[in-house]
mmCIF file of C-alpha atoms and ligand atoms in Angstrom:
data_model
loop_
_atom_site.group_PDB
_atom_site.id
_atom_site.type_symbol
_atom_site.label_atom_id
_atom_site.label_comp_id
_atom_site.label_asym_id
_atom_site.label_seq_id
_atom_site.Cartn_x
_atom_site.Cartn_y
_atom_site.Cartn_z
ATOM 1 C CA MET A 31 7.090 19.408 -1.592
ATOM 2 C CA LYS A 32 4.450 22.093 -2.173
ATOM 3 C CA ARG A 33 1.834 20.601 -4.496
ATOM 4 C CA ALA A 34 0.968 16.914 -4.893
ATOM 5 C CA LEU A 35 -1.172 14.801 -7.209
ATOM 6 C CA VAL A 36 -2.250 11.330 -6.088
ATOM 7 C CA THR A 37 -3.388 8.575 -8.484
ATOM 8 C CA GLY A 38 -5.477 5.706 -7.084
ATOM 9 C CA ALA A 39 -6.526 8.144 -4.342
ATOM 10 C CA ALA A 40 -9.723 6.258 -3.471
ATOM 11 C CA GLY A 41 -7.818 3.106 -2.513
ATOM 12 C CA GLN A 42 -6.553 1.721 0.782
ATOM 13 C CA ILE A 43 -3.355 3.794 0.849
ATOM 14 C CA GLY A 44 -4.537 6.754 -1.245
ATOM 15 C CA THR A 45 -7.441 7.604 1.057
ATOM 16 C CA GLU A 46 -5.123 8.092 4.046
ATOM 17 C CA LEU A 47 -2.211 9.554 2.078
ATOM 18 C CA VAL A 48 -4.450 12.293 0.643
ATOM 19 C CA MET A 49 -5.656 13.145 4.167
ATOM 20 C CA ALA A 50 -2.059 13.359 5.457
ATOM 21 C CA LEU A 51 -0.846 15.411 2.493
ATOM 22 C CA ARG A 52 -3.742 17.856 2.811
ATOM 23 C CA GLU A 53 -2.997 18.294 6.496
ATOM 24 C CA GLY A 54 0.610 19.196 5.673
ATOM 25 C CA LEU A 55 0.270 21.135 2.384
ATOM 26 C CA GLY A 56 -3.278 22.529 2.565
ATOM 27 C CA ASP A 57 -6.465 21.131 1.026
ATOM 28 C CA THR A 58 -6.220 22.727 -2.415
ATOM 29 C CA ALA A 59 -2.526 21.857 -2.873
ATOM 30 C CA VAL A 60 -3.398 18.157 -3.200
ATOM 31 C CA LEU A 61 -5.283 16.850 -6.235
ATOM 32 C CA ALA A 62 -6.813 13.430 -5.565
ATOM 33 C CA THR A 63 -7.525 11.358 -8.682
ATOM 34 C CA ASP A 64 -8.866 7.875 -9.362
ATOM 35 C CA LEU A 65 -10.449 5.788 -12.100
ATOM 36 C CA ARG A 66 -13.670 5.676 -10.074
ATOM 37 C CA ASP A 67 -15.620 8.346 -8.213
ATOM 38 C CA PRO A 68 -15.800 7.098 -4.595
ATOM 39 C CA GLY A 69 -18.740 9.401 -3.738
ATOM 40 C CA ALA A 70 -19.144 12.831 -2.193
ATOM 41 C CA GLU A 71 -18.496 11.663 1.367
ATOM 42 C CA HIS A 72 -15.183 9.955 0.651
ATOM 43 C CA PRO A 73 -12.309 11.925 2.264
ATOM 44 C CA ALA A 74 -10.486 12.277 -1.079
ATOM 45 C CA VAL A 75 -13.552 14.035 -2.528
ATOM 46 C CA ALA A 76 -14.946 15.811 0.548
ATOM 47 C CA GLY A 77 -11.607 17.215 1.705
ATOM 48 C CA GLY A 78 -10.366 18.974 -1.452
ATOM 49 C CA PRO A 79 -10.136 18.766 -5.241
ATOM 50 C CA PHE A 80 -10.885 15.380 -6.848
ATOM 51 C CA ARG A 81 -10.770 14.524 -10.587
ATOM 52 C CA LEU A 82 -11.328 11.301 -12.498
ATOM 53 C CA LEU A 83 -8.105 9.984 -14.033
ATOM 54 C CA ASP A 84 -7.336 6.666 -15.703
ATOM 55 C CA CYS A 85 -3.557 6.324 -15.459
ATOM 56 C CA THR A 86 -3.497 4.302 -18.688
ATOM 57 C CA ASP A 87 -4.709 7.423 -20.570
ATOM 58 C CA PRO A 88 -1.653 9.662 -21.140
ATOM 59 C CA ASP A 89 -3.643 12.581 -22.628
ATOM 60 C CA THR A 90 -5.903 13.040 -19.601
ATOM 61 C CA LEU A 91 -2.885 12.554 -17.343
ATOM 62 C CA ALA A 92 -1.078 15.401 -19.160
ATOM 63 C CA LEU A 93 -4.177 17.578 -18.753
ATOM 64 C CA ARG A 94 -4.449 16.915 -15.008
ATOM 65 C CA VAL A 95 -0.725 17.619 -14.556
ATOM 66 C CA ARG A 96 -0.938 20.901 -16.504
ATOM 67 C CA GLU A 97 -4.024 21.939 -14.501
ATOM 68 C CA HIS A 98 -2.561 21.183 -11.088
ATOM 69 C CA ARG A 99 1.229 21.632 -11.555
ATOM 70 C CA PRO A 100 2.347 19.137 -8.876
ATOM 71 C CA ASP A 101 5.974 18.926 -7.814
ATOM 72 C CA VAL A 102 5.375 15.346 -6.581
ATOM 73 C CA VAL A 103 3.050 12.642 -7.941
ATOM 74 C CA PHE A 104 2.230 9.743 -5.629
ATOM 75 C CA HIS A 105 1.365 6.997 -8.091
ATOM 76 C CA LEU A 106 -0.830 4.466 -6.287
ATOM 77 C CA ALA A 107 -3.153 3.287 -9.068
ATOM 78 C CA ALA A 108 -2.669 -0.461 -9.518
ATOM 79 C CA LEU A 109 -4.346 -3.885 -9.455
ATOM 80 C CA LEU A 110 -3.237 -5.969 -6.459
ATOM 81 C CA SER A 111 -2.062 -9.581 -6.267
ATOM 82 C CA ALA A 112 -5.310 -11.579 -6.127
ATOM 83 C CA VAL A 113 -7.048 -9.378 -8.721
ATOM 84 C CA GLY A 114 -3.881 -9.543 -10.822
ATOM 85 C CA GLU A 115 -3.995 -13.361 -10.857
ATOM 86 C CA ALA A 116 -7.656 -13.260 -11.938
ATOM 87 C CA ARG A 117 -6.971 -10.572 -14.600
ATOM 88 C CA PRO A 118 -3.256 -10.786 -15.519
ATOM 89 C CA GLN A 119 -3.540 -8.873 -18.808
ATOM 90 C CA ASP A 120 -5.315 -5.982 -17.057
ATOM 91 C CA ALA A 121 -2.715 -6.015 -14.268
ATOM 92 C CA TYR A 122 0.078 -5.683 -16.834
ATOM 93 C CA ARG A 123 -1.744 -2.875 -18.672
ATOM 94 C CA VAL A 124 -2.619 -0.843 -15.570
ATOM 95 C CA ASN A 125 0.450 -1.485 -13.408
ATOM 96 C CA LEU A 126 3.138 -1.140 -16.050
ATOM 97 C CA GLY A 127 1.347 0.932 -18.702
ATOM 98 C CA GLY A 128 0.148 3.369 -16.038
ATOM 99 C CA LEU A 129 3.598 3.681 -14.467
ATOM 100 C CA MET A 130 5.216 4.265 -17.859
ATOM 101 C CA ASN A 131 2.743 7.118 -18.503
ATOM 102 C CA ILE A 132 3.530 8.695 -15.124
ATOM 103 C CA LEU A 133 7.295 8.459 -15.674
ATOM 104 C CA GLU A 134 7.002 9.917 -19.179
ATOM 105 C CA ALA A 135 4.928 12.820 -17.813
ATOM 106 C CA ALA A 136 7.547 13.291 -15.062
ATOM 107 C CA ARG A 137 10.323 13.383 -17.670
ATOM 108 C CA LYS A 138 8.487 16.099 -19.622
ATOM 109 C CA GLU A 139 7.107 18.151 -16.735
ATOM 110 C CA GLY A 140 9.853 17.716 -14.119
ATOM 111 C CA PHE A 141 7.882 16.430 -11.115
ATOM 112 C CA ALA A 142 9.164 13.801 -8.665
ATOM 113 C CA VAL A 143 7.419 10.405 -8.396
ATOM 114 C CA PHE A 144 6.681 8.089 -5.469
ATOM 115 C CA THR A 145 5.700 4.549 -6.565
ATOM 116 C CA PRO A 146 5.228 1.674 -4.137
ATOM 117 C CA SER A 147 6.613 -1.735 -4.932
ATOM 118 C CA SER A 148 5.751 -4.695 -2.689
ATOM 119 C CA ILE A 149 6.967 -7.857 -0.987
ATOM 120 C CA ALA A 150 5.331 -9.379 -4.093
ATOM 121 C CA ALA A 151 8.432 -8.344 -6.086
ATOM 122 C CA PHE A 152 10.081 -11.447 -4.600
ATOM 123 C CA GLY A 153 9.415 -15.111 -5.347
ATOM 124 C CA PRO A 154 10.087 -18.641 -4.144
ATOM 125 C CA GLY A 155 13.794 -18.439 -5.109
ATOM 126 C CA THR A 156 14.412 -15.408 -2.862
ATOM 127 C CA PRO A 157 16.016 -15.925 0.566
ATOM 128 C CA PRO A 158 12.887 -15.591 2.733
ATOM 129 C CA ASP A 159 14.269 -14.690 6.178
ATOM 130 C CA PRO A 160 15.813 -12.213 6.094
ATOM 131 C CA THR A 161 15.238 -11.037 2.531
ATOM 132 C CA PRO A 162 18.144 -8.751 1.588
ATOM 133 C CA GLN A 163 17.635 -5.371 -0.082
ATOM 134 C CA ASP A 164 19.400 -6.578 -3.236
ATOM 135 C CA THR A 165 18.687 -10.236 -4.024
ATOM 136 C CA VAL A 166 17.017 -12.716 -6.395
ATOM 137 C CA GLN A 167 13.681 -11.418 -7.776
ATOM 138 C CA ARG A 168 11.789 -14.090 -9.728
ATOM 139 C CA PRO A 169 8.131 -13.653 -8.670
ATOM 140 C CA THR A 170 5.500 -16.134 -9.849
ATOM 141 C CA THR A 171 2.511 -13.736 -9.986
ATOM 142 C CA MET A 172 1.662 -11.161 -12.659
ATOM 143 C CA TYR A 173 1.429 -8.568 -9.866
ATOM 144 C CA GLY A 174 4.993 -9.450 -8.841
ATOM 145 C CA VAL A 175 6.203 -9.302 -12.441
ATOM 146 C CA THR A 176 4.792 -5.773 -12.766
ATOM 147 C CA LYS A 177 6.389 -4.772 -9.449
ATOM 148 C CA VAL A 178 9.906 -5.945 -10.426
ATOM 149 C CA ALA A 179 9.613 -4.352 -13.869
ATOM 150 C CA GLY A 180 8.248 -1.176 -12.243
ATOM 151 C CA GLU A 181 11.222 -0.980 -9.879
ATOM 152 C CA LEU A 182 13.585 -1.270 -12.845
ATOM 153 C CA LEU A 183 11.611 1.260 -14.883
ATOM 154 C CA CYS A 184 11.844 3.809 -12.059
ATOM 155 C CA ASP A 185 15.610 3.230 -11.761
ATOM 156 C CA TYR A 186 15.962 3.591 -15.532
ATOM 157 C CA TYR A 187 14.096 6.920 -15.660
ATOM 158 C CA GLN A 188 16.206 8.203 -12.792
ATOM 159 C CA LEU A 189 19.513 7.118 -14.376
ATOM 160 C CA LYS A 190 18.716 8.062 -17.980
ATOM 161 C CA PHE A 191 16.525 11.123 -17.623
ATOM 162 C CA GLY A 192 17.190 12.359 -14.085
ATOM 163 C CA VAL A 193 13.556 11.804 -12.984
ATOM 164 C CA ASP A 194 13.447 11.933 -9.184
ATOM 165 C CA ALA A 195 11.680 8.565 -8.815
ATOM 166 C CA ARG A 196 11.594 7.004 -5.339
ATOM 167 C CA GLY A 197 9.746 4.125 -3.719
ATOM 168 C CA VAL A 198 9.478 1.455 -1.065
ATOM 169 C CA ARG A 199 8.565 -2.222 -1.070
ATOM 170 C CA TYR A 200 5.534 -2.213 1.211
ATOM 171 C CA PRO A 201 4.570 -5.310 3.163
ATOM 172 C CA GLY A 202 0.884 -6.148 3.714
ATOM 173 C CA LEU A 203 -0.825 -3.016 5.059
ATOM 174 C CA ILE A 204 -3.358 -2.945 7.891
ATOM 175 C CA SER A 205 -5.788 -0.033 8.072
ATOM 176 C CA HIS A 206 -9.362 0.937 8.952
ATOM 177 C CA THR A 207 -10.253 3.987 6.807
ATOM 178 C CA ALA A 208 -10.639 2.392 3.355
ATOM 179 C CA PRO A 209 -11.043 -1.311 2.572
ATOM 180 C CA PRO A 210 -8.168 -3.237 0.940
ATOM 181 C CA GLY A 211 -8.336 -3.643 -2.822
ATOM 182 C CA GLY A 212 -8.038 -7.382 -3.555
ATOM 183 C CA GLY A 213 -4.693 -8.565 -2.219
ATOM 184 C CA THR A 214 -3.328 -11.656 -0.494
ATOM 185 C CA THR A 215 -2.885 -9.781 2.790
ATOM 186 C CA ASP A 216 -6.501 -8.505 2.916
ATOM 187 C CA TRP A 217 -7.246 -11.045 5.679
ATOM 188 C CA ALA A 218 -5.221 -8.859 8.083
ATOM 189 C CA VAL A 219 -7.828 -6.094 7.666
ATOM 190 C CA GLU A 220 -10.965 -8.251 7.310
ATOM 191 C CA ILE A 221 -10.192 -10.015 10.597
ATOM 192 C CA PHE A 222 -10.746 -6.824 12.634
ATOM 193 C CA TRP A 223 -14.130 -5.988 11.087
ATOM 194 C CA ALA A 224 -15.284 -9.596 11.513
ATOM 195 C CA ALA A 225 -14.007 -9.710 15.117
ATOM 196 C CA VAL A 226 -15.934 -6.567 16.064
ATOM 197 C CA ARG A 227 -19.101 -7.300 14.069
ATOM 198 C CA GLU A 228 -19.470 -11.080 14.347
ATOM 199 C CA GLY A 229 -16.951 -12.219 16.951
ATOM 200 C CA ARG A 230 -15.454 -14.730 14.500
ATOM 201 C CA TYR A 231 -13.436 -14.814 11.277
ATOM 202 C CA ARG A 232 -12.666 -17.480 8.694
ATOM 203 C CA CYS A 233 -9.225 -16.846 7.268
ATOM 204 C CA PHE A 234 -8.371 -17.647 3.625
ATOM 205 C CA LEU A 235 -4.699 -18.315 4.488
ATOM 206 C CA SER A 236 -3.448 -21.148 6.689
ATOM 207 C CA HIS A 237 -2.800 -20.493 10.394
ATOM 208 C CA ASP A 238 0.997 -20.593 10.072
ATOM 209 C CA VAL A 239 1.890 -18.522 7.000
ATOM 210 C CA ARG A 240 4.081 -15.689 8.243
ATOM 211 C CA LEU A 241 4.294 -12.433 6.282
ATOM 212 C CA ASP A 242 5.643 -8.931 6.744
ATOM 213 C CA MET A 243 2.998 -6.417 7.807
ATOM 214 C CA MET A 244 2.750 -2.723 8.615
ATOM 215 C CA TYR A 245 0.116 -0.414 10.122
ATOM 216 C CA MET A 246 -1.012 2.375 7.784
ATOM 217 C CA PRO A 247 0.320 5.351 9.827
ATOM 218 C CA ASP A 248 3.829 3.883 9.428
ATOM 219 C CA ALA A 249 3.261 3.303 5.706
ATOM 220 C CA ILE A 250 2.135 6.903 5.149
ATOM 221 C CA ARG A 251 5.080 8.232 7.141
ATOM 222 C CA ALA A 252 7.475 6.067 5.087
ATOM 223 C CA ALA A 253 6.220 7.629 1.844
ATOM 224 C CA LEU A 254 6.439 11.192 3.179
ATOM 225 C CA GLU A 255 9.853 10.723 4.814
ATOM 226 C CA LEU A 256 11.355 9.112 1.722
ATOM 227 C CA MET A 257 10.134 11.963 -0.505
ATOM 228 C CA ASP A 258 11.600 14.448 2.004
ATOM 229 C CA ALA A 259 14.955 12.634 2.276
ATOM 230 C CA ASP A 260 18.192 14.261 1.161
ATOM 231 C CA PRO A 261 18.808 12.749 -2.318
ATOM 232 C CA GLY A 262 22.551 12.861 -1.648
ATOM 233 C CA ARG A 263 22.119 10.168 1.030
ATOM 234 C CA LEU A 264 20.092 7.792 -1.172
ATOM 235 C CA LYS A 265 22.065 4.988 -2.742
ATOM 236 C CA HIS A 266 18.963 2.996 -3.757
ATOM 237 C CA ARG A 267 16.155 5.554 -4.331
ATOM 238 C CA ASN A 268 13.599 2.947 -5.468
ATOM 239 C CA ALA A 269 12.258 -0.229 -3.941
ATOM 240 C CA PHE A 270 13.522 0.188 -0.380
ATOM 241 C CA ASN A 271 12.618 -2.820 1.782
ATOM 242 C CA VAL A 272 10.513 -1.582 4.718
ATOM 243 C CA THR A 273 8.785 -3.611 7.397
ATOM 244 C CA ALA A 274 7.317 -3.281 10.873
ATOM 245 C CA MET A 275 6.235 -6.760 12.049
ATOM 246 C CA GLN A 276 6.028 -10.393 10.943
ATOM 247 C CA VAL A 277 2.713 -12.083 11.671
ATOM 248 C CA THR A 278 0.850 -15.351 11.068
ATOM 249 C CA PRO A 279 -2.979 -15.454 11.103
ATOM 250 C CA GLU A 280 -2.796 -17.489 14.306
ATOM 251 C CA GLN A 281 -0.635 -14.866 16.055
ATOM 252 C CA MET A 282 -2.993 -12.109 14.919
ATOM 253 C CA ALA A 283 -5.990 -14.057 16.246
ATOM 254 C CA ARG A 284 -4.273 -14.536 19.619
ATOM 255 C CA ALA A 285 -3.448 -10.821 19.844
ATOM 256 C CA ILE A 286 -7.129 -10.013 19.150
ATOM 257 C CA GLN A 287 -8.249 -12.570 21.766
ATOM 258 C CA GLU A 288 -6.225 -10.683 24.392
ATOM 259 C CA ARG A 289 -8.786 -7.871 23.980
ATOM 260 C CA LEU A 290 -11.787 -9.907 22.789
ATOM 261 C CA PRO A 291 -11.491 -13.279 24.584
ATOM 262 C CA ASP A 292 -14.553 -14.755 22.827
ATOM 263 C CA PHE A 293 -13.176 -14.113 19.345
ATOM 264 C CA GLY A 294 -13.090 -17.339 17.300
ATOM 265 C CA MET A 295 -10.850 -18.008 14.296
ATOM 266 C CA GLY A 296 -11.445 -20.646 11.619
ATOM 267 C CA TYR A 297 -9.733 -21.421 8.320
ATOM 268 C CA ALA A 298 -10.974 -22.056 4.763
ATOM 269 C CA VAL A 299 -7.779 -21.921 2.772
ATOM 270 C CA ASP A 300 -7.990 -20.422 -0.720
ATOM 271 C CA PRO A 301 -5.333 -22.285 -2.743
ATOM 272 C CA VAL A 302 -4.622 -19.324 -5.054
ATOM 273 C CA ARG A 303 -3.905 -16.815 -2.301
ATOM 274 C CA GLN A 304 -2.166 -19.446 -0.162
ATOM 275 C CA ALA A 305 0.249 -20.203 -3.030
ATOM 276 C CA ILE A 306 0.916 -16.479 -3.489
ATOM 277 C CA ALA A 307 1.601 -16.015 0.233
ATOM 278 C CA GLU A 308 3.931 -19.011 0.322
ATOM 279 C CA SER A 309 5.987 -17.512 -2.519
ATOM 280 C CA TRP A 310 6.607 -14.252 -0.605
ATOM 281 C CA PRO A 311 9.323 -13.446 1.976
ATOM 282 C CA ARG A 312 8.848 -14.052 5.690
ATOM 283 C CA ARG A 313 10.889 -11.013 6.826
ATOM 284 C CA LEU A 314 12.442 -8.176 4.849
ATOM 285 C CA ASP A 315 15.806 -6.769 5.857
ATOM 286 C CA ASP A 316 15.084 -3.021 5.911
ATOM 287 C CA SER A 317 18.547 -1.853 6.997
ATOM 288 C CA ALA A 318 19.153 0.112 3.746
ATOM 289 C CA ALA A 319 16.042 2.237 4.446
ATOM 290 C CA ARG A 320 17.161 2.723 8.061
ATOM 291 C CA GLU A 321 20.664 3.781 7.015
ATOM 292 C CA GLU A 322 19.862 5.899 3.956
ATOM 293 C CA TRP A 323 16.844 7.890 5.171
ATOM 294 C CA GLY A 324 16.337 6.993 8.822
ATOM 295 C CA TRP A 325 13.352 4.626 8.447
ATOM 296 C CA GLN A 326 11.996 3.466 11.798
ATOM 297 C CA PRO A 327 8.559 1.819 12.295
ATOM 298 C CA GLU A 328 6.448 2.882 15.283
ATOM 299 C CA PHE A 329 3.683 0.248 15.373
ATOM 300 C CA GLY A 330 4.319 -3.389 16.285
ATOM 301 C CA LEU A 331 1.657 -6.120 16.452
ATOM 302 C CA HIS A 332 0.190 -5.166 19.830
ATOM 303 C CA GLU A 333 0.046 -1.408 19.156
ATOM 304 C CA THR A 334 -1.595 -2.143 15.793
ATOM 305 C CA VAL A 335 -4.202 -4.515 17.232
ATOM 306 C CA GLU A 336 -5.005 -2.084 20.057
ATOM 307 C CA ASP A 337 -5.549 0.850 17.704
ATOM 308 C CA MET A 338 -7.360 -1.168 15.007
ATOM 309 C CA LEU A 339 -9.862 -2.597 17.506
ATOM 310 C CA THR A 340 -10.496 0.847 18.974
ATOM 311 C CA GLN A 341 -11.011 2.490 15.564
ATOM 312 C CA VAL A 342 -13.071 -0.325 14.044
ATOM 313 C CA THR A 343 -15.306 -0.501 17.139
ATOM 314 C CA LEU A 344 -15.930 3.253 16.903
ATOM 315 C CA ALA A 345 -16.738 2.978 13.183
ATOM 316 C CA VAL A 346 -19.113 0.037 13.704
ATOM 317 C CA GLU A 347 -20.921 1.816 16.557
ATOM 318 C CA LYS A 348 -21.259 4.974 14.455
ATOM 319 C CA SER A 349 -22.761 3.037 11.547
ATOM 320 C CA ARG A 350 -25.442 1.354 13.702
ATOM 321 C CA PRO A 351 -28.889 2.992 13.396
ATOM 322 C CA ALA A 352 -29.649 5.149 16.440
ATOM 323 C CA HIS A 353 -32.399 3.752 18.759
ATOM 324 C CA ARG A 354 -35.688 5.500 18.181
ATOM 325 C CA ALA A 355 -36.956 7.414 21.188
ATOM 326 C CA LEU A 356 -40.079 5.760 22.644
HETATM 327 P P1 NAD B 581 -6.150 -0.295 -3.788
HETATM 328 O O1 NAD B 581 -6.554 -1.426 -4.665
HETATM 329 O O2 NAD B 581 -6.792 -0.147 -2.469
HETATM 330 O O3 NAD B 581 -6.329 1.075 -4.558
HETATM 331 C C1 NAD B 581 -5.919 1.238 -5.889
HETATM 332 C C2 NAD B 581 -6.755 2.331 -6.513
HETATM 333 O O4 NAD B 581 -6.359 2.441 -7.869
HETATM 334 C C3 NAD B 581 -8.252 2.025 -6.500
HETATM 335 O O5 NAD B 581 -8.959 3.097 -5.888
HETATM 336 C C4 NAD B 581 -8.622 1.892 -7.981
HETATM 337 O O6 NAD B 581 -9.891 2.439 -8.299
HETATM 338 C C5 NAD B 581 -7.506 2.698 -8.636
HETATM 339 N N1 NAD B 581 -7.260 2.291 -10.026
HETATM 340 C C6 NAD B 581 -7.307 1.058 -10.560
HETATM 341 N N2 NAD B 581 -7.036 1.130 -11.887
HETATM 342 C C7 NAD B 581 -6.796 2.421 -12.159
HETATM 343 C C8 NAD B 581 -6.472 3.137 -13.335
HETATM 344 N N3 NAD B 581 -6.370 2.516 -14.524
HETATM 345 N N4 NAD B 581 -6.292 4.469 -13.261
HETATM 346 C C9 NAD B 581 -6.434 5.123 -12.072
HETATM 347 N N5 NAD B 581 -6.773 4.515 -10.929
HETATM 348 C C10 NAD B 581 -6.939 3.180 -10.969
HETATM 349 O O7 NAD B 581 -4.553 -0.378 -3.648
HETATM 350 P P2 NAD B 581 -3.643 0.155 -2.459
HETATM 351 O O8 NAD B 581 -3.600 -0.919 -1.448
HETATM 352 O O9 NAD B 581 -4.047 1.516 -2.075
HETATM 353 O O10 NAD B 581 -2.230 0.133 -3.203
HETATM 354 C C11 NAD B 581 -1.637 1.293 -3.738
HETATM 355 C C12 NAD B 581 -0.252 0.918 -4.234
HETATM 356 O O11 NAD B 581 0.509 0.370 -3.160
HETATM 357 C C13 NAD B 581 -0.226 -0.146 -5.340
HETATM 358 O O12 NAD B 581 0.837 0.100 -6.216
HETATM 359 C C14 NAD B 581 0.048 -1.416 -4.570
HETATM 360 O O13 NAD B 581 0.677 -2.380 -5.382
HETATM 361 C C15 NAD B 581 0.984 -0.909 -3.506
HETATM 362 N N6 NAD B 581 1.037 -1.785 -2.334
HETATM 363 C C16 NAD B 581 -0.042 -1.930 -1.522
HETATM 364 C C17 NAD B 581 0.034 -2.777 -0.431
HETATM 365 C C18 NAD B 581 -1.126 -2.972 0.512
HETATM 366 O O14 NAD B 581 -1.057 -3.855 1.394
HETATM 367 N N7 NAD B 581 -2.197 -2.192 0.403
HETATM 368 C C19 NAD B 581 1.217 -3.474 -0.161
HETATM 369 C C20 NAD B 581 2.279 -3.333 -1.047
HETATM 370 C C21 NAD B 581 2.186 -2.456 -2.116
HETATM 371 C C1 AKB B 582 -1.323 -7.764 -1.827
HETATM 372 O O1 AKB B 582 -1.579 -8.635 -0.970
HETATM 373 O O2 AKB B 582 -1.462 -7.903 -3.041
HETATM 374 C C2 AKB B 582 -0.767 -6.458 -1.314
HETATM 375 C C3 AKB B 582 0.729 -6.487 -1.325
HETATM 376 C C4 AKB B 582 1.441 -7.105 -0.199
HETATM 377 O O3 AKB B 582 1.338 -6.028 -2.254
HETATM 378 N N1 AKB B 582 -1.303 -6.190 -0.023
#
């Protein structure tokens, strides 16, 4: 990989992926794009070239690709699960229409594509623990529908047209650089900011719903390692199950209390997001990713909590107004 273009670069994953890509390839080799301008201080804008791009607009996409000449496009633009349930027609248009435009551009211009799927590609009929790599996929959310169809679309473009399309099924991602974008697993980020700022958090999922999770440095490494993998070793290419830890809100709260003993956790369950969470797997079997391209997570629950609390505390302290000298 020499030159990359990232869609949805202002989002939770894009912000950190752009930073990692620029560190490896050089600032100008990575074009960050998004539907919205996140402001001059955002790392995607401050650290190198940034252009507006709506992935549902194939003409502007073609223009950006011709301008930048990427050999890999990381396609992250999407609407997440909770937003997708509130705006299902938009989720279909952006998630599937946008992906189709990227794959068509890849077919014409010859670049490789990384597209994340999600644990949301599974539904209540899927074996939840462990969830095999190849199994029943009948999701009950529009987000999940777009993720299953997207996985199949990527496979189709690879089989029919030889597009080098690859991807993983991410679990819920925990990070501190950019806020999450409206998903069911957002609680696992919000909890850290609330713990540091207010010493308490009210979770919108019940205490005992267990989901796959991953810390962002692992998620970024998964994307980069998969795109670097020898294609001859890949039997699946798209939609690799990957995971790092399985966590309930109660377990996360306890892990935070080990460092912040006064932290208090309450619950106000949101029935929409609770139903989504209950329809998702409890633990993905990621052995195909381990065997085919050497996937190995580095952060478990305690390493994640330790680093998140350190980073969020630093960020909160930095944002506090300095005391005026008397
Ligand atoms: P996010 O919501 O934080 O960011 C998405 C970005 O896409 C936003 O900056 C938004 O402005 C942009 N966007 C929306 N519509 C667009 C359009 N029409 N054209 C261009 N940009 C548009 O999402 P994220 O968490 O960074 O997720 C990125 C990808 O990873 C998505 O495909 C998502 O489904 C997948 N994923 C994320 C998680 C997670 O926990 N964050 C887990 C599994 C899969
Ligand atoms: C969401 O909750 O929608 C995302 C995901 C797991 O895909 N974080």
